[in-house]
Coordinates of C-alpha atoms and ligand atoms in Angstrom, one line a residue:
Chain W
X160 CA 68.8 142.3 176.6
X161 CA 67.7 140.8 180.0
X162 CA 69.0 137.0 180.5
X163 CA 66.2 135.9 183.2
X164 CA 68.5 133.7 184.7
X165 CA 71.0 136.1 185.9
X166 CA 68.6 139.0 186.5
X167 CA 68.6 138.8 190.2
X168 CA 72.7 139.1 190.0
X169 CA 72.9 142.1 187.8
X170 CA 73.3 145.5 189.2
X171 CA 69.6 147.5 188.9
X172 CA 70.0 150.7 187.4
X173 CA 66.8 151.7 189.1
X174 CA 64.7 150.8 192.3
X175 CA 61.4 152.0 192.6
X176 CA 59.5 151.7 195.7
X177 CA 56.1 152.7 197.0
X178 CA 56.1 156.1 194.4
X179 CA 53.1 158.1 194.7
X180 CA 52.3 161.2 193.2
X181 CA 49.3 163.6 193.8
X182 CA 49.2 167.2 192.5
X183 CA 47.3 169.7 194.0
X184 CA 45.6 171.7 191.1
X185 CA 42.8 174.5 192.5
X186 CA 41.5 173.0 195.8
X187 CA 41.6 169.9 193.8
X188 CA 44.0 166.6 194.7
X189 CA 44.9 164.8 191.9
X190 CA 46.7 161.5 192.7
X191 CA 48.6 160.7 189.7
X192 CA 50.2 157.7 190.0
X193 CA 49.7 155.2 193.1
X194 CA 51.8 152.8 194.2
X195 CA 54.5 152.1 191.5
X196 CA 57.4 149.6 192.4
X197 CA 59.8 148.1 190.1
X198 CA 63.1 146.9 189.9
X199 CA 64.9 147.9 186.4
X200 CA 68.0 145.8 185.8
X201 CA 71.4 147.9 184.0
X202 CA 70.4 148.2 180.1
X203 CA 67.7 146.6 180.3
X204 CA 64.8 148.2 178.1
X205 CA 61.7 148.6 180.0
X206 CA 58.6 150.1 178.1
X207 CA 55.5 151.4 179.7
X208 CA 51.6 151.4 178.7
X209 CA 48.9 152.8 179.6
X210 CA 45.6 155.1 178.9
X211 CA 46.0 158.8 178.2
X212 CA 46.0 160.9 181.9
X213 CA 47.7 157.8 184.0
X214 CA 50.6 159.5 185.0
X215 CA 53.4 158.4 182.6
X216 CA 54.6 161.4 181.8
X217 CA 54.7 162.0 185.6
X218 CA 56.1 158.9 186.3
X219 CA 58.8 159.7 183.8
X220 CA 59.4 163.4 184.9
X221 CA 60.6 161.5 188.6
X222 CA 63.0 158.8 187.4
X223 CA 64.3 162.1 185.2
X224 CA 65.3 163.9 188.4
X225 CA 62.7 166.9 187.5
X226 CA 59.8 166.5 190.1
X227 CA 61.0 165.3 193.4
X228 CA 57.7 166.0 195.2
X229 CA 56.5 162.6 195.4
X230 CA 56.6 159.6 198.4
X231 CA 58.0 156.6 198.1
X232 CA 62.0 155.8 197.9
X233 CA 63.8 156.0 194.3
X234 CA 67.0 154.9 193.8
X235 CA 69.4 155.1 191.2
X236 CA 71.6 152.2 191.7
X237 CA 75.5 152.7 189.7
X238 CA 73.6 155.5 187.3
X239 CA 73.8 157.9 190.4
X240 CA 77.8 157.0 191.3
X241 CA 78.4 156.8 187.8
X242 CA 81.8 159.3 187.4
X243 CA 82.3 158.9 183.6
X244 CA 82.4 161.9 182.2
X245 CA 81.5 161.2 178.5
X246 CA 78.6 159.7 178.9
X247 CA 75.5 161.2 181.4
X248 CA 74.0 159.2 183.6
X249 CA 70.5 160.3 182.1
X250 CA 68.8 161.7 180.0
X251 CA 65.4 162.4 178.4
X252 CA 63.8 162.5 175.4
X253 CA 60.0 164.8 176.8
X254 CA 56.6 163.8 175.3
X255 CA 56.2 167.3 173.6
X256 CA 58.8 169.8 171.6
X257 CA 62.2 170.3 173.2
X258 CA 64.1 171.9 171.0
X259 CA 65.8 175.6 172.1
X260 CA 64.2 177.7 168.9
X261 CA 67.5 179.4 168.9
X262 CA 69.2 177.2 168.2
X263 CA 69.7 174.9 164.6
X264 CA 69.7 171.2 165.2
X265 CA 73.1 170.7 165.0
X266 CA 73.8 172.6 167.9
X267 CA 70.6 171.9 170.1
X268 CA 72.6 168.7 169.8
X269 CA 76.1 169.7 170.8
X270 CA 73.6 172.0 173.8
X271 CA 72.6 168.2 174.9
X272 CA 76.5 167.8 175.3
X273 CA 78.0 171.1 177.7
X274 CA 77.5 168.9 180.6
X275 CA 79.8 166.3 179.9
X276 CA 83.7 166.7 179.1
X277 CA 84.0 166.1 175.3
X278 CA 86.6 168.3 172.9
X279 CA 85.4 169.6 170.5
X280 CA 86.2 167.5 167.6
X281 CA 83.8 164.7 169.7
X282 CA 81.9 166.0 170.3
X283 CA 80.7 167.3 166.9
X284 CA 81.7 163.8 165.7
X285 CA 78.5 162.6 168.6
X286 CA 75.9 165.4 167.0
X287 CA 77.1 164.6 163.6
X288 CA 76.7 160.5 164.0
X289 CA 73.4 160.7 166.0
X290 CA 72.1 163.7 163.3
X291 CA 72.8 161.2 160.4
X292 CA 71.4 158.3 162.4
X293 CA 67.8 160.1 162.9
X294 CA 67.9 161.2 159.2
X295 CA 68.7 164.9 159.7
X296 CA 71.8 165.3 158.1
X297 CA 71.0 167.4 155.6
X298 CA 69.4 169.3 158.5
X299 CA 71.9 170.2 160.5
X300 CA 71.7 174.7 159.9
X301 CA 67.9 174.4 160.2
X302 CA 65.9 176.1 162.7
X303 CA 63.8 174.2 164.7
X304 CA 60.8 176.1 162.8
X305 CA 61.9 175.5 159.9
X306 CA 61.5 171.5 160.7
X307 CA 58.5 169.2 160.5
X308 CA 57.0 168.5 163.7
X309 CA 58.2 164.9 164.1
X310 CA 62.0 166.3 163.0
X311 CA 61.9 168.5 165.6
X312 CA 61.1 165.3 168.1
X313 CA 64.2 163.6 165.7
X314 CA 66.1 166.4 167.1
X315 CA 65.5 165.4 170.6
X316 CA 66.1 161.9 170.1
X317 CA 69.5 162.5 168.4
X318 CA 70.1 165.5 171.6
X319 CA 69.3 162.3 174.5
X320 CA 71.3 159.6 172.0
X321 CA 74.4 162.2 171.5
X322 CA 74.8 161.9 175.8
X323 CA 75.6 158.4 175.3
X324 CA 73.2 158.5 178.5
X325 CA 74.1 155.6 181.2
X326 CA 69.7 156.1 181.3
X327 CA 67.7 157.0 178.7
X328 CA 64.3 158.5 179.0
X329 CA 61.8 158.7 176.4
X330 CA 58.1 159.8 176.5
X331 CA 55.9 158.9 173.2
X332 CA 59.7 159.8 171.0
X333 CA 58.3 158.4 168.5
X334 CA 54.7 158.9 168.4
X335 CA 55.4 162.2 165.1
X336 CA 56.7 159.7 162.9
X337 CA 54.7 157.9 160.3
X338 CA 54.7 154.1 160.5
X339 CA 57.1 153.7 157.9
X340 CA 60.1 156.1 159.8
X341 CA 58.8 154.7 162.8
X342 CA 59.8 150.9 162.1
X343 CA 62.9 152.6 160.7
X344 CA 63.7 154.1 164.0
X345 CA 62.9 151.2 166.2
X346 CA 65.8 149.5 164.3
X347 CA 67.6 152.5 164.8
X348 CA 67.9 152.8 168.8
X349 CA 67.9 148.3 168.6
X350 CA 71.3 148.7 166.9
X351 CA 72.2 152.0 169.5
X352 CA 70.9 150.3 173.1
X353 CA 72.7 146.9 172.0
X354 CA 76.1 149.2 170.9
X355 CA 76.1 151.7 174.5
X356 CA 73.7 149.3 176.7
X357 CA 72.1 152.3 178.2
X358 CA 68.9 151.6 180.3
X359 CA 65.6 152.3 178.5
X360 CA 62.3 153.3 180.6
X361 CA 60.2 153.7 177.3
X362 CA 57.2 155.0 177.2
X363 CA 54.8 154.5 174.4
X364 CA 51.1 153.4 173.6
X365 CA 51.7 151.9 170.2
X366 CA 51.7 147.6 171.7
X367 CA 53.7 146.6 168.4
X368 CA 56.3 148.8 169.2
X369 CA 56.5 148.5 173.2
X370 CA 57.1 144.5 171.8
X371 CA 59.2 145.3 169.3
X372 CA 61.8 146.8 171.8
X373 CA 61.7 146.7 174.8
X374 CA 62.6 143.3 177.3
X375 CA 59.6 143.9 179.8
X376 CA 56.8 145.5 179.6
X377 CA 54.6 147.4 181.8
X378 CA 51.8 147.7 182.1
X379 CA 49.6 150.2 183.9
X380 CA 45.6 151.4 185.3
X381 CA 43.3 154.0 184.6
X382 CA 44.7 157.0 187.2
X383 CA 46.0 156.7 189.8
X384 CA 48.3 155.2 187.4
X385 CA 48.9 151.4 189.6
X386 CA 51.1 148.5 187.9
X387 CA 48.8 146.5 186.7
X388 CA 50.5 143.9 184.9
X389 CA 54.7 143.0 183.8
X390 CA 54.8 141.2 180.7
X391 CA 58.5 139.8 179.9
X392 CA 59.3 140.0 175.5
X393 CA 60.3 136.1 175.0
X394 CA 62.5 137.5 171.5
X395 CA 66.3 137.9 172.1
X396 CA 68.6 140.3 171.3
X397 CA 69.5 140.7 167.1
X398 CA 65.6 141.7 166.2
X399 CA 64.7 142.0 163.7
X400 CA 62.1 144.9 163.4
X401 CA 59.8 143.9 160.4
X402 CA 60.2 139.8 160.8
X403 CA 59.5 140.3 164.5
X404 CA 56.2 140.9 163.2
X405 CA 55.4 137.5 161.3
X406 CA 55.9 135.7 164.3
X407 CA 53.4 133.9 166.0
X408 CA 54.2 135.0 169.4
X409 CA 54.1 138.7 168.5
X410 CA 50.6 138.5 167.8
X411 CA 49.9 136.6 170.8
X412 CA 51.4 138.5 173.0
X413 CA 50.2 141.9 170.9
X414 CA 46.3 140.5 171.6
X415 CA 47.1 139.7 175.5
X416 CA 48.5 143.7 176.4
X417 CA 45.6 144.6 174.0
X418 CA 42.9 143.0 176.4
X419 CA 44.5 144.0 179.3
X420 CA 44.2 147.8 177.7
X421 CA 41.3 147.9 176.9
X422 CA 39.5 147.7 180.1
X423 CA 41.9 150.8 181.6
X424 CA 41.0 152.5 178.6
X425 CA 37.4 151.8 178.6
X426 CA 37.7 152.6 182.5
X427 CA 39.4 156.1 181.4
X428 CA 36.2 157.0 179.1
X429 CA 34.0 155.9 182.1
X430 CA 35.6 158.4 184.7
X431 CA 35.8 161.0 182.0
X432 CA 32.2 160.5 181.1
X433 CA 31.3 160.5 185.1
X434 CA 33.7 164.1 185.2
X435 CA 31.3 165.9 182.2
Chain U
X169 CA 66.2 158.1 155.6
X170 CA 67.7 160.5 153.5
X171 CA 64.5 163.2 152.7
X172 CA 63.6 163.0 149.0
X173 CA 65.4 165.5 146.7
X174 CA 63.0 167.1 144.6
X175 CA 63.7 168.1 140.8
X176 CA 64.5 171.4 138.9
X177 CA 65.8 173.0 142.7
X178 CA 66.8 175.7 140.2
X179 CA 63.3 176.2 139.0
X180 CA 61.9 176.3 142.1
X181 CA 63.9 178.5 144.0
X182 CA 63.9 181.3 141.5
X183 CA 59.9 180.7 141.7
X184 CA 60.0 181.6 145.1
X185 CA 62.7 184.1 144.9
X186 CA 60.1 185.8 142.3
X187 CA 57.2 185.0 144.8
X188 CA 59.1 187.1 147.3
X189 CA 60.1 190.1 145.4
X190 CA 56.9 191.0 144.0
X191 CA 55.2 190.9 147.3
X192 CA 58.3 192.8 148.5
X193 CA 57.0 195.3 145.0
X194 CA 53.5 195.8 146.3
X195 CA 54.5 196.5 150.0
X196 CA 56.6 198.9 148.8
X197 CA 54.4 200.6 146.5
X198 CA 52.0 201.1 149.1
X199 CA 53.5 201.5 151.9
X200 CA 54.7 204.9 150.0
X201 CA 52.2 205.0 148.0
X202 CA 48.6 205.1 150.5
X203 CA 50.4 208.0 152.5
X204 CA 50.7 210.3 148.7
X205 CA 47.3 209.6 148.4
X206 CA 46.3 211.0 151.6
X207 CA 49.0 214.3 151.0
X208 CA 46.7 215.1 147.1
X209 CA 43.8 214.9 149.1
X210 CA 44.7 216.9 152.0
X211 CA 46.1 219.3 149.4
X212 CA 42.7 219.1 147.3
X213 CA 41.3 219.6 150.7
X214 CA 42.7 223.2 151.7
X215 CA 43.1 224.2 148.0
X216 CA 39.3 224.3 147.8
X217 CA 39.1 226.0 150.9
X218 CA 37.2 222.9 152.4
X219 CA 39.7 223.1 155.2
X220 CA 41.2 225.6 157.0
X221 CA 44.5 226.9 156.0
X222 CA 45.4 228.8 158.7
X223 CA 45.4 225.6 160.6
X224 CA 45.9 222.8 157.8
X225 CA 48.3 225.0 155.3
X226 CA 48.2 222.3 152.3
X227 CA 51.5 219.7 151.7
X228 CA 53.0 222.2 149.6
X229 CA 52.8 225.5 151.3
X230 CA 55.1 223.3 154.2
X231 CA 57.0 222.2 151.8
X232 CA 57.5 225.9 150.0
X233 CA 58.7 227.2 153.5
X234 CA 60.6 224.2 154.4
X235 CA 62.7 224.8 151.8
X236 CA 62.5 228.8 152.3
X237 CA 63.4 228.0 156.0
X238 CA 66.0 225.3 155.2
X239 CA 67.9 228.2 152.9
X240 CA 68.9 230.2 155.5
X241 CA 72.0 229.9 157.3
X242 CA 70.9 230.8 160.6
X243 CA 67.7 228.9 160.3
X244 CA 69.7 225.7 159.5
X245 CA 72.0 225.8 161.9
X246 CA 68.7 226.7 164.3
X247 CA 67.6 223.5 163.4
X248 CA 70.6 221.4 163.3
X249 CA 71.3 222.7 167.2
X250 CA 67.8 221.6 167.8
X251 CA 68.1 218.0 166.6
X252 CA 71.3 217.2 168.0
X253 CA 70.0 218.8 171.6
X254 CA 67.4 215.8 170.9
X255 CA 69.5 213.2 169.7
X256 CA 71.8 213.8 172.3
X257 CA 69.4 213.5 175.2
X258 CA 67.7 210.8 173.8
X259 CA 70.9 208.5 173.2
X260 CA 72.1 209.1 176.8
X261 CA 68.7 208.3 178.4
X262 CA 67.9 205.6 176.6
X263 CA 71.1 203.5 176.5
X264 CA 71.2 204.3 180.3
X265 CA 67.5 203.6 180.9
X266 CA 67.9 200.3 178.8
X267 CA 70.7 198.7 180.3
X268 CA 69.6 199.8 183.8
X269 CA 65.8 197.7 183.4
X270 CA 67.5 194.9 181.5
X271 CA 70.4 194.8 184.5
X272 CA 67.8 194.7 187.0
X273 CA 65.5 192.8 184.8
X274 CA 67.7 189.7 184.8
X275 CA 69.0 190.1 188.3
X276 CA 65.3 189.5 189.1
X277 CA 65.4 186.4 187.2
X278 CA 68.8 185.1 188.6
X279 CA 67.7 185.3 192.2
X280 CA 64.2 185.4 193.3
X281 CA 65.1 187.1 197.0
X282 CA 66.1 190.2 194.6
X283 CA 62.9 188.9 192.9
X284 CA 60.2 189.6 195.4
X285 CA 61.7 193.1 196.7
X286 CA 61.7 194.5 194.2
X287 CA 59.0 192.9 191.9
X288 CA 56.0 194.1 193.1
X289 CA 57.8 197.7 193.7
X290 CA 58.4 198.1 190.2
X291 CA 54.9 196.9 189.1
X292 CA 53.0 198.9 191.4
X293 CA 54.9 201.8 189.9
X294 CA 54.9 201.2 186.4
X295 CA 51.5 202.8 185.7
X296 CA 52.5 206.5 187.3
X297 CA 52.5 209.3 184.5
X298 CA 56.0 209.2 184.2
X299 CA 55.9 213.5 182.9
X300 CA 54.4 213.5 186.8
X301 CA 57.9 213.2 188.2
X302 CA 59.1 215.9 185.7
X303 CA 58.8 218.7 188.7
X304 CA 60.5 216.8 191.1
X305 CA 63.5 215.7 189.2
X306 CA 63.8 218.8 187.9
X307 CA 65.0 219.8 192.1
X308 CA 66.8 217.0 191.9
X309 CA 68.6 217.3 188.7
X310 CA 68.2 221.1 188.0
X311 CA 66.5 222.5 184.5
X312 CA 69.7 221.7 182.4
X313 CA 69.9 218.5 180.2
X314 CA 70.0 216.1 183.6
X315 CA 66.7 216.0 184.2
X316 CA 65.8 215.9 181.0
X317 CA 67.7 212.7 180.8
X318 CA 66.7 211.2 184.0
X319 CA 62.8 210.6 183.1
X320 CA 64.1 209.1 180.1
X321 CA 66.2 207.1 181.9
X322 CA 62.9 206.2 184.0
X323 CA 60.8 206.1 181.7
X324 CA 63.3 203.5 179.3
X325 CA 64.0 201.5 182.7
X326 CA 60.6 200.8 183.2
X327 CA 59.2 198.8 179.9
X328 CA 62.8 196.8 179.4
X329 CA 62.9 195.9 183.3
X330 CA 59.2 195.0 183.1
X331 CA 59.7 193.2 179.3
X332 CA 62.9 191.2 180.9
X333 CA 61.2 190.3 183.9
X334 CA 58.6 188.9 181.8
X335 CA 60.7 186.8 179.7
X336 CA 62.9 185.0 182.1
X337 CA 60.2 184.2 184.4
X338 CA 57.5 183.2 182.5
X339 CA 60.1 181.5 179.8
X340 CA 58.9 177.8 178.7
X341 CA 59.3 176.0 181.7
X342 CA 60.2 172.8 179.1
X343 CA 63.6 174.8 179.1
X344 CA 64.7 174.6 182.5
X345 CA 63.9 171.0 182.0
X346 CA 66.0 170.3 179.5
X347 CA 68.6 172.5 180.9
X348 CA 67.6 169.8 184.2
X349 CA 67.9 167.0 182.9
X350 CA 71.0 166.9 180.8
X351 CA 72.7 168.5 183.5
X352 CA 73.6 171.5 181.3
X353 CA 76.1 173.8 183.4
X354 CA 74.8 177.4 185.1
X355 CA 76.9 179.7 183.3
X356 CA 76.0 178.0 179.6
X357 CA 72.0 177.7 181.3
X358 CA 71.9 181.4 181.4
X359 CA 73.9 182.7 178.6
X360 CA 72.6 180.1 175.8
X361 CA 69.3 179.5 177.5
X362 CA 67.9 182.0 179.5
X363 CA 68.9 184.8 178.1
X364 CA 68.0 184.2 174.4
X365 CA 64.4 182.6 175.1
X366 CA 63.9 186.6 176.9
X367 CA 65.2 187.9 174.7
X368 CA 62.3 188.5 171.8
X369 CA 60.3 189.7 175.0
X370 CA 63.4 191.8 175.5
X371 CA 63.6 193.5 172.3
X372 CA 59.9 194.2 172.5
X373 CA 60.6 196.2 175.4
X374 CA 63.3 198.0 173.7
X375 CA 61.1 198.7 170.7
X376 CA 58.1 199.9 173.4
X377 CA 61.0 202.0 175.2
X378 CA 61.6 204.0 171.9
X379 CA 58.4 205.4 171.8
X380 CA 57.8 206.3 175.3
X381 CA 61.1 208.0 175.0
X382 CA 60.2 210.3 172.0
X383 CA 57.1 210.6 173.7
X384 CA 58.9 211.9 177.5
X385 CA 61.7 213.9 175.8
X386 CA 59.4 216.4 173.1
X387 CA 56.9 217.0 176.3
X388 CA 59.7 217.6 178.4
X389 CA 61.5 219.9 175.4
X390 CA 58.1 221.9 175.2
X391 CA 57.9 222.5 179.0
X392 CA 61.0 223.5 179.8
X393 CA 63.8 223.7 177.1
X394 CA 65.5 226.5 175.2
X395 CA 66.4 224.0 172.8
X396 CA 65.6 220.4 171.4
X397 CA 62.7 219.8 168.6
X398 CA 60.0 219.8 171.6
X399 CA 61.1 223.6 171.8
X400 CA 61.1 224.1 168.1
X401 CA 57.4 223.0 167.5
X402 CA 56.0 224.4 171.0
X403 CA 57.7 227.9 170.5
X404 CA 56.6 227.8 166.4
X405 CA 53.4 226.9 167.8
X406 CA 53.5 229.9 170.3
X407 CA 54.6 232.2 167.4
X408 CA 51.2 231.3 165.2
X409 CA 53.9 230.0 162.4
X410 CA 51.9 226.9 161.4
X411 CA 54.0 225.0 158.3
X412 CA 57.3 226.0 160.9
X413 CA 56.0 223.8 163.1
X414 CA 54.4 221.4 161.1
X415 CA 58.5 221.2 159.9
X416 CA 58.9 220.1 163.2
X417 CA 56.7 217.8 163.5
X418 CA 58.0 216.2 160.0
X419 CA 61.0 216.1 161.9
X420 CA 59.7 214.6 165.1
X421 CA 58.2 211.8 162.8
X422 CA 61.4 211.4 161.0
X423 CA 62.9 210.3 164.1
X424 CA 60.3 208.2 165.4
X425 CA 60.0 205.9 161.9
X426 CA 63.9 206.0 161.9
X427 CA 63.7 204.2 165.5
X428 CA 61.4 202.4 164.1
X429 CA 62.7 201.2 161.6
X430 CA 65.8 200.7 163.7
X431 CA 63.9 198.3 166.4
X432 CA 62.7 196.0 163.5
X433 CA 66.3 196.4 162.0
X434 CA 67.4 194.6 165.9
X435 CA 64.3 192.2 166.3
X436 CA 65.8 190.4 163.2
X437 CA 68.8 190.5 163.8
X438 CA 68.8 189.7 167.8
X439 CA 65.8 187.0 167.1
X440 CA 65.9 185.5 164.1
X441 CA 64.4 182.2 164.8
X442 CA 61.1 184.1 165.3
X443 CA 58.7 183.3 163.3
X444 CA 57.2 186.5 162.7
Ligands
ATP604 N1 51.1 170.1 186.3 C1 50.1 169.2 187.0 N2 49.3 169.5 187.7 C2 47.9 169.5 187.9 N3 47.5 168.2 187.4 C3 48.0 167.1 186.9 C4 49.8 167.6 186.2 N4 50.4 166.9 185.6 C5 49.6 165.9 185.0 N5 48.8 166.1 186.1 C6 47.7 165.1 186.0 O1 48.0 164.1 186.2 C7 47.6 162.8 185.4 C8 48.3 162.4 184.9 O2 49.5 163.2 183.6 P1 50.9 162.5 183.1 O3 50.9 163.6 181.9 O4 51.4 162.0 184.0 O5 49.6 161.3 181.8 P2 50.0 160.3 180.4 O6 49.6 158.5 180.9 O7 51.6 160.8 180.6 O8 48.9 160.9 179.3 P3 49.3 161.0 178.1 O9 49.3 159.1 177.7 O10 47.8 161.6 177.8 O11 50.6 161.5 177.4 C9 46.4 163.5 184.4 O12 44.8 163.3 184.9 C10 46.7 164.9 184.9 O13 45.5 165.6 184.8
MG605 MG1 52.5 161.7 178.3

């Protein structure tokens, strides 16, 4: 977890300068994100909060290297130079279903490992470990169409975690889960990140989740998404998902973030009203 | 986090099996029973003289004639030879056409340059009635089997080529994103992502190709052949042996039905993940 004093000295995992993305759709230019600059330290967990349609997924695709059609600069720092053959440089959990329907849960996870040089045994062990971890140990042989939406999303999470990536990008990964399962998963994620020391960019619309998981929270404005505020979360390592919610500081930050977001959400709705 | 185990699994499974069996039984009974009802109606209509016997011989009359025909060893040998001739052309023509179509379809998916050069031509010439080309094919390949096989190759080629192309190019863009985000090696991407993703579409093309092939083979055998089921039907008509003509029709229907069953079998085997 981040330690503010030594932050400046630590190697960075991601450095974004003036990122701007414009979509050209049907003769209309839509500016999705604008002027986003951010430096993320190695091993840091950054949550991104923002109203729907503000460009969070767009930003994540850029970070994942899936969209190279943007202006500004993006530096992957030490992640880019990695020669580790047993960890992916980056892995992504997408917002919508991204499982392969012709592969069962286990093979979906193994497919994510096919870019690594792992012997069969290690790969199998990883698939096993991470499927168990997301609670799908009994569903290894199930095909996606035999699983619920939330279970499919957990397969996608297991697939990303199993690559033990240096940079983990997650786009509302727990949104499809019920709140109890979500809490359990949050605790598991904290445990794994502490172990693998991955750098994480975590998109969510759940303020409580952002506070629970992140070292820093980036709040974005309504479209075009800019960085409105960055909050440092004061809870250290070794967090307990349930106990955290009882802390007064948690409640205070929750209200503060809620107020930051409320303005933007109001704006988004106004924009839509004007458009229609 | 393990999913709750439901009590009394045995009873539930039995109930599930019974439900499935009942549906199967109903499907079978209606699937066979309804056509039989139609035959009975037909029988009644001809017996009562409402339908003209010369054109609509009663099913029982057709049955009697068929038995008589099949009792004569010479006729048996003739019909056998006709069936074999049609089958030989179908299998060779269909096999070559499907192979060429799928190969070129995949090649177009693999290389944009091949796609840009070939796709417009194939799409533009696809609706041309293949039969219109038959005289030209006779000029090229002569009056023997080759010209008939060639027209089958052509018909099946278009069906499979275009459906393969659709499968490869309009596959879910998410699959490509996942492959890129997880650095799935190119070979693995092609064999375990692109082809399975296109498979439902390819299988559809193969099934449509069966129908196309049957239409073409019967048509060309009627026009220019001394053997084959098409010739058998046309010849019966020419000598005004209506029951014999119906017998040819029944053989053609059985061939088509068999081919469709085989297509559905392939579909279930090759794409078990598709919910039907
Ligand atoms: N392929 C595209 N073509 C055109 N416009 C797009 C495209 N993708 C996204 N946009 C636009 O960019 C904006 C940001 O989209 P994005 O998916 O990044 O939002 P988001 O913040 O992830 O929203 P949500 O929380 O609802 O997932 C939207 O207004 C959308 O209309
Ligand atoms: Mg999104």
